[in-house]
């Protein structure tokens, strides 16, 4: 089976404004943001709902748009995440698992980008690693092109 390059098209009506809410992608050009839009969703969660569970495979990048969430790690005091916080970026890029459980503390509005689209964006240089709003984004291996 032939490899299919990202982004794939789907039947949802894309909304590039959702992608602009992902801090490390804000500097990308409009055409590339539009290409990511079909792989981005808005999600609303009630208090107490788990956003990410420690040990689960990270399959998507989640960005808090409104509300608060609590990060729970064994042996550590809980931390509070608010608007602009990114959940799972490093884990999605590395193919890893979540290191903490994140639970909605209030009504949460989230933007979710599927993992393969996040990796496609990173390989294509869409995100700027020097943006202070999230963890550093690893550079692609030398000689690899998307």
PDB file of C-alpha atoms in Angstrom, residues 14-106:
ATOM      1  CA  UNK A  14     -12.439  22.725   8.053  1.00  0.00           C
ATOM      2  CA  UNK A  15     -11.920  25.721  10.328  1.00  0.00           C
ATOM      3  CA  UNK A  16      -8.427  27.255  10.106  1.00  0.00           C
ATOM      4  CA  UNK A  17      -9.249  29.542  13.054  1.00  0.00           C
ATOM      5  CA  UNK A  18      -9.068  26.476  15.312  1.00  0.00           C
ATOM      6  CA  UNK A  19      -5.518  25.752  14.197  1.00  0.00           C
ATOM      7  CA  UNK A  20      -4.471  29.352  14.986  1.00  0.00           C
ATOM      8  CA  UNK A  21      -5.272  28.597  18.640  1.00  0.00           C
ATOM      9  CA  UNK A  22      -2.363  26.129  18.783  1.00  0.00           C
ATOM     10  CA  UNK A  23       0.492  28.303  20.140  1.00  0.00           C
ATOM     11  CA  UNK A  24       3.394  26.756  18.231  1.00  0.00           C
ATOM     12  CA  UNK A  25       1.541  26.923  14.898  1.00  0.00           C
ATOM     13  CA  UNK A  26       0.482  30.586  15.007  1.00  0.00           C
ATOM     14  CA  UNK A  27       3.354  31.684  12.782  1.00  0.00           C
ATOM     15  CA  UNK A  28       2.499  29.249   9.960  1.00  0.00           C
ATOM     16  CA  UNK A  29       1.153  30.613   6.682  1.00  0.00           C
ATOM     17  CA  UNK A  30      -2.596  30.523   5.998  1.00  0.00           C
ATOM     18  CA  UNK A  31      -2.370  27.875   3.254  1.00  0.00           C
ATOM     19  CA  UNK A  32      -0.631  25.384   5.525  1.00  0.00           C
ATOM     20  CA  UNK A  33      -2.950  26.147   8.437  1.00  0.00           C
ATOM     21  CA  UNK A  34      -5.886  25.436   6.133  1.00  0.00           C
ATOM     22  CA  UNK A  35      -4.286  22.073   5.304  1.00  0.00           C
ATOM     23  CA  UNK A  36      -4.267  21.188   9.014  1.00  0.00           C
ATOM     24  CA  UNK A  37      -7.822  22.380   9.657  1.00  0.00           C
ATOM     25  CA  UNK A  38      -9.549  19.103   8.664  1.00  0.00           C
ATOM     26  CA  UNK A  39      -7.494  17.349  11.373  1.00  0.00           C
ATOM     27  CA  UNK A  40      -8.514  19.764  14.124  1.00  0.00           C
ATOM     28  CA  UNK A  41     -11.605  19.643  16.343  1.00  0.00           C
ATOM     29  CA  UNK A  42     -13.151  21.717  19.102  1.00  0.00           C
ATOM     30  CA  UNK A  43     -14.090  19.793  22.223  1.00  0.00           C
ATOM     31  CA  UNK A  44     -15.986  20.801  25.348  1.00  0.00           C
ATOM     32  CA  UNK A  45     -15.629  18.794  28.567  1.00  0.00           C
ATOM     33  CA  UNK A  46     -17.423  19.074  31.922  1.00  0.00           C
ATOM     34  CA  UNK A  47     -15.553  19.249  35.251  1.00  0.00           C
ATOM     35  CA  UNK A  48     -14.112  15.928  36.389  1.00  0.00           C
ATOM     36  CA  UNK A  49     -13.614  14.541  32.886  1.00  0.00           C
ATOM     37  CA  UNK A  50     -10.184  13.074  32.089  1.00  0.00           C
ATOM     38  CA  UNK A  51      -8.389  14.855  29.236  1.00  0.00           C
ATOM     39  CA  UNK A  52      -5.274  12.617  29.253  1.00  0.00           C
ATOM     40  CA  UNK A  53      -4.410   9.626  31.429  1.00  0.00           C
ATOM     41  CA  UNK A  54      -0.859   8.844  32.583  1.00  0.00           C
ATOM     42  CA  UNK A  55       0.527   5.849  30.710  1.00  0.00           C
ATOM     43  CA  UNK A  56      -1.852   6.132  27.739  1.00  0.00           C
ATOM     44  CA  UNK A  57      -0.349   6.528  24.286  1.00  0.00           C
ATOM     45  CA  UNK A  58      -0.417  10.197  23.222  1.00  0.00           C
ATOM     46  CA  UNK A  59      -2.442  10.266  20.009  1.00  0.00           C
ATOM     47  CA  UNK A  60      -3.296  13.966  19.795  1.00  0.00           C
ATOM     48  CA  UNK A  61      -2.218  17.431  20.833  1.00  0.00           C
ATOM     49  CA  UNK A  62      -4.744  19.162  23.070  1.00  0.00           C
ATOM     50  CA  UNK A  63      -4.741  22.924  23.705  1.00  0.00           C
ATOM     51  CA  UNK A  64      -6.783  24.533  26.475  1.00  0.00           C
ATOM     52  CA  UNK A  65      -8.771  27.435  25.000  1.00  0.00           C
ATOM     53  CA  UNK A  66     -10.931  28.242  28.036  1.00  0.00           C
ATOM     54  CA  UNK A  67     -11.322  26.826  31.534  1.00  0.00           C
ATOM     55  CA  UNK A  68      -8.888  25.070  33.848  1.00  0.00           C
ATOM     56  CA  UNK A  69      -7.518  21.560  34.197  1.00  0.00           C
ATOM     57  CA  UNK A  70      -5.499  19.867  36.923  1.00  0.00           C
ATOM     58  CA  UNK A  71      -2.305  17.925  36.223  1.00  0.00           C
ATOM     59  CA  UNK A  72      -1.916  14.992  38.608  1.00  0.00           C
ATOM     60  CA  UNK A  73       1.456  13.249  38.976  1.00  0.00           C
ATOM     61  CA  UNK A  74       2.244  10.680  41.672  1.00  0.00           C
ATOM     62  CA  UNK A  75       4.234  12.202  44.530  1.00  0.00           C
ATOM     63  CA  UNK A  76       3.784  15.801  43.336  1.00  0.00           C
ATOM     64  CA  UNK A  77       1.403  18.603  44.170  1.00  0.00           C
ATOM     65  CA  UNK A  78      -1.324  19.093  41.527  1.00  0.00           C
ATOM     66  CA  UNK A  79      -0.692  21.827  38.946  1.00  0.00           C
ATOM     67  CA  UNK A  80      -3.344  23.941  37.256  1.00  0.00           C
ATOM     68  CA  UNK A  81      -3.425  24.479  33.495  1.00  0.00           C
ATOM     69  CA  UNK A  82      -5.330  27.370  31.935  1.00  0.00           C
ATOM     70  CA  UNK A  83      -5.853  28.919  28.495  1.00  0.00           C
ATOM     71  CA  UNK A  84      -2.935  28.374  26.123  1.00  0.00           C
ATOM     72  CA  UNK A  85      -1.624  25.235  27.830  1.00  0.00           C
ATOM     73  CA  UNK A  86      -0.649  22.419  25.466  1.00  0.00           C
ATOM     74  CA  UNK A  87      -1.177  18.828  26.534  1.00  0.00           C
ATOM     75  CA  UNK A  88       0.772  16.039  24.876  1.00  0.00           C
ATOM     76  CA  UNK A  89       2.909  17.905  22.321  1.00  0.00           C
ATOM     77  CA  UNK A  90       6.262  16.338  23.268  1.00  0.00           C
ATOM     78  CA  UNK A  91       4.666  12.914  23.655  1.00  0.00           C
ATOM     79  CA  UNK A  92       2.935  13.074  20.261  1.00  0.00           C
ATOM     80  CA  UNK A  93       6.142  14.158  18.527  1.00  0.00           C
ATOM     81  CA  UNK A  94       8.161  11.388  20.167  1.00  0.00           C
ATOM     82  CA  UNK A  95       5.462   8.702  19.911  1.00  0.00           C
ATOM     83  CA  UNK A  96       5.437   8.418  23.697  1.00  0.00           C
ATOM     84  CA  UNK A  97       2.934   8.057  26.497  1.00  0.00           C
ATOM     85  CA  UNK A  98       1.410  10.700  28.749  1.00  0.00           C
ATOM     86  CA  UNK A  99       3.458  11.234  31.909  1.00  0.00           C
ATOM     87  CA  UNK A 100       0.580  12.678  33.948  1.00  0.00           C
ATOM     88  CA  UNK A 101      -3.181  12.558  34.236  1.00  0.00           C
ATOM     89  CA  UNK A 102      -4.987  15.763  33.257  1.00  0.00           C
ATOM     90  CA  UNK A 103      -8.527  16.287  34.587  1.00  0.00           C
ATOM     91  CA  UNK A 104     -10.958  19.105  33.804  1.00  0.00           C
ATOM     92  CA  UNK A 105     -11.255  21.364  36.854  1.00  0.00           C
ATOM     93  CA  UNK A 106     -13.991  23.523  35.301  1.00  0.00           C
TER      94      UNK A 106
END
